[in-house]
Coordinates of C-alpha atoms and ligand atoms in Angstrom, one line a residue:
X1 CA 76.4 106.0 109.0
X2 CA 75.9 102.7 110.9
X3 CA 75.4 101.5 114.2
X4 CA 76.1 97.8 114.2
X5 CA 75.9 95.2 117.4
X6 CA 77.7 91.4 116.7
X7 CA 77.1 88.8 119.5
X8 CA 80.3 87.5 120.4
X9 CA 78.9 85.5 122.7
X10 CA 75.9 84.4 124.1
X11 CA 76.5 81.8 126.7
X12 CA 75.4 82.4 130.6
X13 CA 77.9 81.3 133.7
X14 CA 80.5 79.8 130.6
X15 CA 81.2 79.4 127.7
X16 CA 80.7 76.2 125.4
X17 CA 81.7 74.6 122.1
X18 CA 79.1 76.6 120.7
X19 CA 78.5 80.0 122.4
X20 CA 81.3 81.8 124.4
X21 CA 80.8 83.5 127.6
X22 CA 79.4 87.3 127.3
X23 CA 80.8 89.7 125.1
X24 CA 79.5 91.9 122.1
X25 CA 81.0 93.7 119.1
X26 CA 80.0 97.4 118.8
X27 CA 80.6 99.4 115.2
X28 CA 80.0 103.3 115.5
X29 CA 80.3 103.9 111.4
X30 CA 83.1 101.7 111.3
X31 CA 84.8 102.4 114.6
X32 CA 85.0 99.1 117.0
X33 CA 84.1 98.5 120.2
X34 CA 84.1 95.8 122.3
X35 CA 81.3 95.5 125.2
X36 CA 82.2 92.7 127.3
X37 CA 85.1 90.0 127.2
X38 CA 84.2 86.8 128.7
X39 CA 85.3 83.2 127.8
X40 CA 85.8 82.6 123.7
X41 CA 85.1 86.2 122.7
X42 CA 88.3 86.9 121.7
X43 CA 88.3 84.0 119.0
X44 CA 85.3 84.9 118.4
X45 CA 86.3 88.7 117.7
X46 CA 89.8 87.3 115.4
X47 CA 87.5 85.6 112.8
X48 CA 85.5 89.3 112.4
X49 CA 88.4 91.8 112.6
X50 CA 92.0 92.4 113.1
X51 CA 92.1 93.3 117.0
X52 CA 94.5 96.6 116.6
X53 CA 91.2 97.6 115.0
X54 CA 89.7 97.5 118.8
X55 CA 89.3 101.1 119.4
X56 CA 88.2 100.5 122.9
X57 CA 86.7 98.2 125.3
X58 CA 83.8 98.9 127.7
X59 CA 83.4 95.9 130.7
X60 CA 80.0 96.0 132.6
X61 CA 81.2 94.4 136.0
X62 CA 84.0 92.3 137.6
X63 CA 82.5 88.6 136.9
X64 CA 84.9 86.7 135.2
X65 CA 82.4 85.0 132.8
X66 CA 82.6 89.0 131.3
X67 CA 85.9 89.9 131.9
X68 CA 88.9 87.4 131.0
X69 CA 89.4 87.6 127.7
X70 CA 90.2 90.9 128.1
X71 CA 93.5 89.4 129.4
X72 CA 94.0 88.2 125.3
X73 CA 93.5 91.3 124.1
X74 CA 96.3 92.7 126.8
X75 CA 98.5 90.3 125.6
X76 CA 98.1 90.7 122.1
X77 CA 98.6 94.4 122.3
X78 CA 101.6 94.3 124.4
X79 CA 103.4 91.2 122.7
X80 CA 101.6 91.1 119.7
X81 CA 103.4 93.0 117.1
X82 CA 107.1 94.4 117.5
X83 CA 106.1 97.4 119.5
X84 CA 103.2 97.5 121.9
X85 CA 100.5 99.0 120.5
X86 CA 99.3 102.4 122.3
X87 CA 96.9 102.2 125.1
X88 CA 92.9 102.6 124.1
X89 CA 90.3 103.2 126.4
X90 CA 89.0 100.9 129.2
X91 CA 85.6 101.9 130.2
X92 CA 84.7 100.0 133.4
X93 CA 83.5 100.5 137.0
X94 CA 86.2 101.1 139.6
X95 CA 86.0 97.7 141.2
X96 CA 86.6 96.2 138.0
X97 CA 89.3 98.1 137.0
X98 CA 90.7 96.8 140.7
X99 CA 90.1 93.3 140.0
X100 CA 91.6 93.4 136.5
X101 CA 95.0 95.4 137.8
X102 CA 95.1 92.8 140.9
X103 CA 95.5 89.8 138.6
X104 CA 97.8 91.9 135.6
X105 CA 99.4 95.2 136.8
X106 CA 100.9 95.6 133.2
X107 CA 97.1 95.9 131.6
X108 CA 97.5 99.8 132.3
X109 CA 100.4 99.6 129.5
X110 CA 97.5 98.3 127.1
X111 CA 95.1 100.3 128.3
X112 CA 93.9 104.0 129.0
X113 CA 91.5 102.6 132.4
X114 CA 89.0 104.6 133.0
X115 CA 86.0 104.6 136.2
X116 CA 82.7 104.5 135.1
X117 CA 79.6 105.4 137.2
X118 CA 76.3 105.1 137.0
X119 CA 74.1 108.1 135.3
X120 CA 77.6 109.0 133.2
X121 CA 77.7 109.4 129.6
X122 CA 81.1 109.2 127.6
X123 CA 81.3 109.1 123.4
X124 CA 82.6 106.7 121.2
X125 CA 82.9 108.3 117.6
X126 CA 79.7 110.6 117.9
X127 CA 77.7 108.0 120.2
X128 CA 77.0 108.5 123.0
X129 CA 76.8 105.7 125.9
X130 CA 75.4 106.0 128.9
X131 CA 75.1 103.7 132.0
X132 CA 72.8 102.6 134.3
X133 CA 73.1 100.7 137.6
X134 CA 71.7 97.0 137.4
X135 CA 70.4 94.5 140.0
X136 CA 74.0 92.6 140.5
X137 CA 76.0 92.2 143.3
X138 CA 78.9 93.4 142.2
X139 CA 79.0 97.0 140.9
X140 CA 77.2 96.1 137.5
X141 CA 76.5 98.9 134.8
X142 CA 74.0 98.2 131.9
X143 CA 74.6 100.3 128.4
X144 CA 72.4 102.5 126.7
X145 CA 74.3 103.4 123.0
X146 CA 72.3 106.2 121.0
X147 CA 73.6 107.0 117.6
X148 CA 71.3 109.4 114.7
X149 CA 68.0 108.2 116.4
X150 CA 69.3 104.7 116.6
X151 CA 69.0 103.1 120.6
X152 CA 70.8 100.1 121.1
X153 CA 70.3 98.7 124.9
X154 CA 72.5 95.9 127.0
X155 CA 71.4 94.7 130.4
X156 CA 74.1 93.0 131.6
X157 CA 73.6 90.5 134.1
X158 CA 70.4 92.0 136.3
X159 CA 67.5 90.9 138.0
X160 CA 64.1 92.9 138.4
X161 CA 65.0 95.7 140.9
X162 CA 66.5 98.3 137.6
X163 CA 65.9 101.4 136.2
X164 CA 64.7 99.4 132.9
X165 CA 63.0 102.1 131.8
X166 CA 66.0 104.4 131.8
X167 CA 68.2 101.8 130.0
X168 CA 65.9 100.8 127.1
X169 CA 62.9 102.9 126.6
X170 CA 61.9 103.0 122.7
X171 CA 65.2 100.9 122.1
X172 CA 65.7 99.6 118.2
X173 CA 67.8 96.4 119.9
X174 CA 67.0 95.1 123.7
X175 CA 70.1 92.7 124.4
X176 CA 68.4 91.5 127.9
X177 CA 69.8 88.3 129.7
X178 CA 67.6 85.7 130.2
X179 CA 69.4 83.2 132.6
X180 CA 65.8 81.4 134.4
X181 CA 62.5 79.9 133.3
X182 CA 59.9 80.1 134.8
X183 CA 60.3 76.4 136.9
X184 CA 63.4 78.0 138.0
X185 CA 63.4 79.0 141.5
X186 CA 64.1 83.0 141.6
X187 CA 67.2 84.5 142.6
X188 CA 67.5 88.3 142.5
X189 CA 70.4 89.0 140.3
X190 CA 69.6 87.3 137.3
X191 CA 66.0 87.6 135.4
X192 CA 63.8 84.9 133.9
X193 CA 63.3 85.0 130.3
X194 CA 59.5 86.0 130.9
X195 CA 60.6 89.0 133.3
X196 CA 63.3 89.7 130.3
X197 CA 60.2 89.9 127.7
X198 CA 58.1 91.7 129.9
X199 CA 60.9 94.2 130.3
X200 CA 60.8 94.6 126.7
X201 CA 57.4 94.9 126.2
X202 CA 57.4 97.7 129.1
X203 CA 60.1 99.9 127.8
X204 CA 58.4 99.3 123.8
X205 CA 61.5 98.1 122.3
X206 CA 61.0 96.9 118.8
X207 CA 63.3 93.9 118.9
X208 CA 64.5 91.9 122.1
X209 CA 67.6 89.3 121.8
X210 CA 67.8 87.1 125.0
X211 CA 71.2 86.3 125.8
X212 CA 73.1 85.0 128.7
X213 CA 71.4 81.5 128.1
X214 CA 73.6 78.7 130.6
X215 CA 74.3 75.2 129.2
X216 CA 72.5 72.0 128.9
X217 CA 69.2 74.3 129.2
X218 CA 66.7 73.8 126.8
X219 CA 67.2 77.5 125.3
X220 CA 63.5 76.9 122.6
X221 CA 61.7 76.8 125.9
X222 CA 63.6 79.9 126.8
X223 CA 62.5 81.6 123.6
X224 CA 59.1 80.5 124.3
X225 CA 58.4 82.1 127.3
X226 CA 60.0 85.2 126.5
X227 CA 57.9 85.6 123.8
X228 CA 55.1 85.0 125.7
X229 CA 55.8 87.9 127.8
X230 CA 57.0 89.9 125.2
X231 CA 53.8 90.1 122.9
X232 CA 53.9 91.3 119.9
X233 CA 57.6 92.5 120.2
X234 CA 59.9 90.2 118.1
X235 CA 62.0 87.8 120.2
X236 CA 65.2 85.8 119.1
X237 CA 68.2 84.1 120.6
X238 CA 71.6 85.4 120.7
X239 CA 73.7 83.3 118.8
X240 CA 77.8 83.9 118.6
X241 CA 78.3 85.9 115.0
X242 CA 75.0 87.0 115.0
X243 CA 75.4 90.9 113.6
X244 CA 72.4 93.0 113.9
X245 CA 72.2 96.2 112.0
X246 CA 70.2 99.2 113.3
Ligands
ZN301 ZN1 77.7 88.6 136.6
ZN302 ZN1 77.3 86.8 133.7

C-alpha cells in the first residue's frame, strides 16, 4: 500500500543532457501515473517501466516544456504494438486539451481527454487528486494527491499569488518549482527558491524537493537559499530517477 513519486525530470524552460524538462512518475500501490510530459520524460519513463503500464496521464498546463512528450506516448500507443492500445485517461485543463488536439487530432484515439478545473477532485486507484489554480498565465493547475494519510503536493509552474495553503498544507512531499534566486529580478509566474522554501515552511510540509531548476544556473546556490527559507524543513534537489517513497 504505497504511494510513490519518481522525478522524471527536473529541468526548468528545457531539458538537458542531464535533467529532462518537467514531468513526474506517480505509483498508487502499483498503479502508474504520469504527471507531466515535457522534454526527455519519456526516456526517462522507458528505463523505469513498460509504458502500456501508463494507466493515465495528468498535464498541469499547455507549456510545451510540460507537454510534448506526451506526443511519444501517443505514438507509442497507437503504433506501438500490432493493435492500438485502448485509450486511458487524460486529465488536463481545457485549454490544454485544445492545444494538444490542434497540433495531433488523432491523440483522442490514445486517449480518454478529459477537462479539469480548478477545486475538482477525480481518483486514481483509491487516491484522490485534487487541483488547485496557480499563478501562471496560461490555465495552470497544481496537484494535491492524498493516499491512507499520505499528502503528496506539486506546484507546477507558479509564482506567489496561490492558494499554497490549499495545495500543500501538512504535505509528506512538497515538489515546488524554484526557477529564481534571489539576484534574479522577479517575474510573477515563476517563484524564487526562497519564496519556494518559505512556502514550505508555511504550509509545514515535512520534506520540500525544488524542481524546475533552468540550465547553466548554479542549482547548490539554489539549494542554499531554499533552505534558508525553509528552516528546519528538509530541502533537496530534484534529480531525474530520483523515487521518493511516502
Ligand atoms: Zn509553464
Ligand atoms: Zn515550466
Amino acid at each position: 500500500m504505497t504511494l510513490a513519486v519518481t522525478i522524471l525530470g527536473s529541468s526548468g524552460i528545457y531539458g538537458t543532457p542531464t535533467r529532462a524538462a518537467s514531468g513526474y512518475l506517480v505509483e498508487v500501490d502499483g498503479s502508474r501515473l504520469c504527471l507531466d510530459a515535457g522534454a526527455g520524460t519519456w526516456r526517462n519513463l522507458l528505463t523505469l517501466a513498460d509504458y502500456p503500464s501508463i494507466a493515465g496521464i495528468v498535464l498541469t498546463h499547455r507549456h510545451p516544456d510540460h507537454t510534448t512528450d506526451v506526443f511519444q506516448a501517443l505514438h507509442a500507443r497507437h503504433y506501438g504494438q500490432t493493435e492500438p492500445l485502448s485509450p486511458i485517461p487524460l486529465w488536463a485543463p481545457e485549454e490544454t486539451i485544445e492545444v494538444l488536439q490542434g497540433y495531433a487530432p488523432e491523440i483522442s484515439k490514445s486517449f480518454d481527454l478529459r477537462a479539469i478545473t480548478e477545486g475538482e477532485s477525480i481518483e486514481f486507484n483509491g487516491a484522490s487528486l485534487s487541483f488547485v489554480r496557480m499563478a501562471h498565465p496560461p490555465v495552470t493547475l497544481g496537484v494535491r494527491i492524498e493516499h491512507l494519510g499520505k499528502v503528496f503536493a506539486y506546484s507546477a509552474d507558479s509564482g506567489l499569488d496561490a492558494d499554497f495553503e490549499t495545495l500543500a498544507r501538512d504535505a509528506d512531499l512538497f515538489v515546488c518549482e524554484a526557477t529564481f534566486q534571489d539576484a534574479d529580478d522577479p517575474w510573477p509566474g515563476h517563484l524564487s527558491a526562497s519564496q519556494a522554501g518559505g512556502l514550505a515552511a508555511k504550509a509545514d510540509v515535512a520534506r520540500l524537493v525544488i524542481t524546475h531548476l533552468p540550465p547553466g544556473r548554479d542549482h547548490e546556490r539554489t539549494l542554499a537559499e531554499a533552505q534558508e527559507a525553509a528552516g528546519s524543513i528538509a530541502v533537496e534537489l530534484a534529480e531525474d530517477l530520483r523515487r521518493f517513497e511516502l
